[in-house]
């Protein structure tokens, strides 16, 4: 996301959006593509975690493998536990060089365009996001909408927003392991209330659409 794409989403340095990083700090990270948090191989780590989640979703391992895997994961979790930091220091939200900013809890996506008039992204729902019959779970579809609509709301309003309500209408099966197109844009703003709409397409097929109400945070509001 460039300065031009950020548009008017850069409030003064004094403004602090509650529990979120100030948007000015976030945009500085976008400009510099800082890879220091997590290091240059953090993307490989995130991808391996995603692959583990995919495998675990459908695996039917024998008991000896279950015990072996559990033992390996226990040791790894113990090691990772010694490197857990406070939320603001963690890389999984600020690695703009990685899908979904390095956040492993989100369906991976890449933002192609982000301006005050809308956000366009490519998103993939993986095997882990399976809901049944090779279709993405509706909750994960909603999660993708929520995150990118939040970005659209922030760009549209020029401030960080929180979700107040989100409604998703599922129009067709959302396929797995296929790059889909998600678009989100602001419709109108009244005071701190911002109304956002979004669509999810598989080519020309509309998979789902959403509309939501987002609230601009007051300075210091969590």
Tab-separated table of C-alpha atoms in Angstrom:
chain	number	residue	atom	x	y	z
A	1	UNK	CA	0.000	0.000	0.000
A	2	UNK	CA	1.580	3.299	-1.097
A	3	UNK	CA	1.162	6.825	0.274
A	4	UNK	CA	-1.196	7.528	-2.612
A	5	UNK	CA	-3.214	4.426	-1.861
A	6	UNK	CA	-3.420	5.362	1.813
A	7	UNK	CA	-5.112	8.609	0.833
A	8	UNK	CA	-6.449	10.528	3.829
A	9	UNK	CA	-6.106	7.579	6.214
A	10	UNK	CA	-3.184	9.208	8.017
A	11	UNK	CA	-4.319	11.080	11.139
A	12	UNK	CA	-1.862	13.170	13.118
A	13	UNK	CA	0.893	11.449	15.052
A	14	UNK	CA	-0.779	12.535	18.310
A	15	UNK	CA	-3.919	10.549	17.590
A	16	UNK	CA	-3.911	7.118	19.160
A	17	UNK	CA	-6.624	4.655	18.138
A	18	UNK	CA	-7.275	2.845	21.388
A	19	UNK	CA	-5.681	-0.585	21.536
A	20	UNK	CA	-4.648	-0.452	17.887
A	21	UNK	CA	-1.323	0.754	16.574
A	22	UNK	CA	-1.670	4.359	15.368
A	23	UNK	CA	-2.355	4.418	11.639
A	24	UNK	CA	0.648	6.694	11.132
A	25	UNK	CA	2.877	3.941	12.574
A	26	UNK	CA	1.231	1.299	10.421
A	27	UNK	CA	1.679	3.343	7.274
A	28	UNK	CA	5.343	3.926	8.100
A	29	UNK	CA	5.741	0.156	8.186
A	30	UNK	CA	3.947	-0.150	4.850
A	31	UNK	CA	6.346	2.321	3.278
A	32	UNK	CA	9.474	0.631	4.628
A	33	UNK	CA	8.187	-2.997	4.452
A	34	UNK	CA	9.963	-3.672	7.736
A	35	UNK	CA	10.865	-7.366	8.007
A	36	UNK	CA	12.699	-7.072	11.321
A	37	UNK	CA	9.768	-8.390	13.356
A	38	UNK	CA	10.024	-12.141	12.967
A	39	UNK	CA	13.010	-11.902	10.663
A	40	UNK	CA	13.431	-12.720	6.959
A	41	UNK	CA	12.201	-16.313	7.352
A	42	UNK	CA	9.001	-15.512	9.257
A	43	UNK	CA	6.944	-16.078	6.110
A	44	UNK	CA	8.282	-19.641	5.867
A	45	UNK	CA	7.255	-20.216	9.483
A	46	UNK	CA	3.729	-18.917	8.840
A	47	UNK	CA	3.367	-21.106	5.744
A	48	UNK	CA	4.459	-24.213	7.650
A	49	UNK	CA	1.919	-23.450	10.382
A	50	UNK	CA	-0.785	-23.060	7.728
A	51	UNK	CA	0.250	-26.351	6.125
A	52	UNK	CA	0.106	-28.082	9.506
A	53	UNK	CA	-3.418	-26.750	9.977
A	54	UNK	CA	-4.382	-28.032	6.507
A	55	UNK	CA	-2.928	-31.490	7.179
A	56	UNK	CA	-4.461	-31.740	10.643
A	57	UNK	CA	-7.914	-30.851	9.255
A	58	UNK	CA	-8.204	-34.084	7.239
A	59	UNK	CA	-5.476	-36.358	8.631
A	60	UNK	CA	-6.392	-39.743	10.120
A	61	UNK	CA	-3.012	-40.685	11.614
A	62	UNK	CA	-2.270	-43.925	13.473
A	63	UNK	CA	-1.852	-43.625	17.211
A	64	UNK	CA	1.939	-43.866	17.132
A	65	UNK	CA	2.079	-40.879	14.758
A	66	UNK	CA	-0.421	-38.987	16.910
A	67	UNK	CA	1.815	-39.488	19.941
A	68	UNK	CA	4.948	-38.553	17.992
A	69	UNK	CA	3.359	-35.420	16.549
A	70	UNK	CA	1.964	-34.369	19.923
A	71	UNK	CA	5.404	-34.773	21.489
A	72	UNK	CA	7.077	-32.706	18.762
A	73	UNK	CA	4.441	-29.989	19.002
A	74	UNK	CA	4.681	-29.912	22.792
A	75	UNK	CA	8.429	-29.317	22.624
A	76	UNK	CA	8.013	-26.713	19.884
A	77	UNK	CA	5.280	-24.926	21.861
A	78	UNK	CA	7.560	-24.836	24.894
A	79	UNK	CA	10.316	-23.234	22.801
A	80	UNK	CA	7.949	-20.745	21.188
A	81	UNK	CA	6.543	-19.923	24.615
A	82	UNK	CA	9.873	-18.423	25.633
A	83	UNK	CA	9.582	-15.942	22.762
A	84	UNK	CA	5.980	-14.780	23.218
A	85	UNK	CA	5.742	-10.982	23.259
A	86	UNK	CA	3.048	-8.429	23.961
A	87	UNK	CA	0.559	-7.854	21.115
A	88	UNK	CA	2.111	-4.621	19.878
A	89	UNK	CA	5.511	-6.286	19.407
A	90	UNK	CA	4.257	-9.356	17.526
A	91	UNK	CA	4.863	-9.498	13.745
A	92	UNK	CA	1.505	-11.072	12.873
A	93	UNK	CA	-0.349	-7.847	11.885
A	94	UNK	CA	2.502	-5.693	10.617
A	95	UNK	CA	4.342	-7.864	8.070
A	96	UNK	CA	2.891	-6.180	5.008
A	97	UNK	CA	5.264	-8.174	2.807
A	98	UNK	CA	3.345	-11.370	3.692
A	99	UNK	CA	-0.212	-12.599	2.996
A	100	UNK	CA	-2.705	-11.231	5.539
A	101	UNK	CA	0.087	-9.128	7.071
A	102	UNK	CA	1.635	-12.306	8.478
A	103	UNK	CA	-1.435	-13.101	10.615
A	104	UNK	CA	-1.786	-16.895	10.614
A	105	UNK	CA	-5.317	-16.729	12.060
A	106	UNK	CA	-6.668	-15.081	8.884
A	107	UNK	CA	-7.330	-16.694	5.501
A	108	UNK	CA	-4.311	-15.655	3.407
A	109	UNK	CA	-4.920	-12.713	1.102
A	110	UNK	CA	-3.004	-10.161	-0.950
A	111	UNK	CA	-4.234	-6.582	-1.274
A	112	UNK	CA	-4.002	-5.326	-4.856
A	113	UNK	CA	-5.538	-1.921	-4.286
A	114	UNK	CA	-6.370	0.047	-1.153
A	115	UNK	CA	-7.710	3.580	-1.465
A	116	UNK	CA	-10.439	5.609	0.248
A	117	UNK	CA	-12.903	4.541	-2.464
A	118	UNK	CA	-12.348	0.827	-1.890
A	119	UNK	CA	-10.151	-2.206	-1.290
A	120	UNK	CA	-9.500	-5.022	-3.754
A	121	UNK	CA	-7.814	-8.244	-2.660
A	122	UNK	CA	-7.153	-11.829	-3.681
A	123	UNK	CA	-8.078	-14.296	-0.930
A	124	UNK	CA	-7.726	-18.079	-0.658
A	125	UNK	CA	-9.625	-20.351	1.689
A	126	UNK	CA	-7.457	-23.381	2.358
A	127	UNK	CA	-8.218	-26.948	3.456
A	128	UNK	CA	-8.176	-25.822	7.080
A	129	UNK	CA	-11.168	-23.584	6.300
A	130	UNK	CA	-13.289	-26.519	5.142
A	131	UNK	CA	-16.922	-26.383	6.180
A	132	UNK	CA	-18.111	-29.494	4.333
A	133	UNK	CA	-18.495	-30.877	0.821
A	134	UNK	CA	-15.317	-29.096	-0.362
A	135	UNK	CA	-16.785	-25.683	0.500
A	136	UNK	CA	-15.334	-23.011	2.758
A	137	UNK	CA	-16.942	-22.672	6.173
A	138	UNK	CA	-19.218	-19.652	6.325
A	139	UNK	CA	-17.536	-18.396	9.481
A	140	UNK	CA	-14.208	-18.137	7.712
A	141	UNK	CA	-15.846	-16.364	4.785
A	142	UNK	CA	-17.196	-13.869	7.320
A	143	UNK	CA	-13.725	-13.530	8.859
A	144	UNK	CA	-12.230	-12.554	5.506
A	145	UNK	CA	-14.970	-9.997	4.994
A	146	UNK	CA	-14.550	-8.546	8.471
A	147	UNK	CA	-10.827	-7.954	8.173
A	148	UNK	CA	-10.869	-6.363	4.718
A	149	UNK	CA	-14.039	-4.387	5.389
A	150	UNK	CA	-12.294	-3.005	8.458
A	151	UNK	CA	-9.449	-1.850	6.227
A	152	UNK	CA	-11.946	-0.290	3.819
A	153	UNK	CA	-13.670	1.445	6.724
A	154	UNK	CA	-10.405	2.884	7.992
A	155	UNK	CA	-9.415	4.202	4.578
A	156	UNK	CA	-12.891	5.599	3.902
A	157	UNK	CA	-13.113	7.390	7.260
A	158	UNK	CA	-9.429	8.199	7.750
A	159	UNK	CA	-9.432	6.570	11.199
A	160	UNK	CA	-9.271	3.119	12.742
A	161	UNK	CA	-12.704	1.495	13.080
A	162	UNK	CA	-14.216	-1.434	14.965
A	163	UNK	CA	-16.968	-3.711	13.714
A	164	UNK	CA	-20.382	-2.963	15.207
A	165	UNK	CA	-22.409	-5.336	13.026
A	166	UNK	CA	-21.735	-7.582	10.054
A	167	UNK	CA	-24.257	-9.392	7.867
A	168	UNK	CA	-23.192	-11.944	5.240
A	169	UNK	CA	-25.425	-13.328	2.511
A	170	UNK	CA	-24.112	-16.565	1.003
A	171	UNK	CA	-25.022	-16.731	-2.682
A	172	UNK	CA	-23.030	-19.768	-3.877
A	173	UNK	CA	-20.477	-22.303	-2.672
A	174	UNK	CA	-17.144	-20.690	-1.817
A	175	UNK	CA	-14.457	-23.057	-3.157
A	176	UNK	CA	-11.279	-24.039	-1.348
A	177	UNK	CA	-7.682	-23.661	-2.499
A	178	UNK	CA	-8.575	-21.234	-5.250
A	179	UNK	CA	-7.766	-17.551	-5.486
A	180	UNK	CA	-10.948	-15.491	-5.162
A	181	UNK	CA	-11.619	-11.781	-5.528
A	182	UNK	CA	-12.831	-9.774	-2.527
A	183	UNK	CA	-13.829	-6.129	-2.861
A	184	UNK	CA	-14.917	-3.818	-0.039
A	185	UNK	CA	-15.921	-0.152	-0.125
A	186	UNK	CA	-17.534	2.550	1.989
A	187	UNK	CA	-21.090	3.589	1.243
A	188	UNK	CA	-21.587	6.487	3.623
A	189	UNK	CA	-20.556	7.953	6.954
A	190	UNK	CA	-22.608	9.698	9.610
A	191	UNK	CA	-20.513	10.963	12.475
A	192	UNK	CA	-18.562	7.984	13.812
A	193	UNK	CA	-20.761	5.462	11.983
A	194	UNK	CA	-19.374	4.053	8.716
A	195	UNK	CA	-21.362	1.709	6.452
A	196	UNK	CA	-19.310	-0.738	4.376
A	197	UNK	CA	-20.278	-3.214	1.641
A	198	UNK	CA	-18.248	-6.080	0.175
A	199	UNK	CA	-18.446	-8.895	-2.371
A	200	UNK	CA	-16.605	-12.188	-2.833
A	201	UNK	CA	-16.324	-13.557	-6.373
A	202	UNK	CA	-15.008	-16.710	-8.002
A	203	UNK	CA	-14.492	-15.225	-11.438
A	204	UNK	CA	-17.936	-13.991	-12.494
A	205	UNK	CA	-19.712	-16.061	-9.826
A	206	UNK	CA	-20.848	-14.157	-6.733
A	207	UNK	CA	-20.073	-16.418	-3.767
A	208	UNK	CA	-21.110	-14.052	-0.973
A	209	UNK	CA	-21.769	-10.426	-0.197
A	210	UNK	CA	-21.703	-8.500	3.053
A	211	UNK	CA	-22.713	-5.227	4.596
A	212	UNK	CA	-21.626	-3.907	7.930
A	213	UNK	CA	-21.582	-1.003	10.335
A	214	UNK	CA	-18.171	0.106	11.594
A	215	UNK	CA	-17.520	2.672	14.319
A	216	UNK	CA	-14.663	5.163	14.269
A	217	UNK	CA	-12.761	4.898	17.551
A	218	UNK	CA	-12.353	7.880	19.806
A	219	UNK	CA	-8.756	8.711	20.804
A	220	UNK	CA	-7.716	6.177	23.429
A	221	UNK	CA	-10.844	4.022	22.999
A	222	UNK	CA	-10.044	0.279	23.098
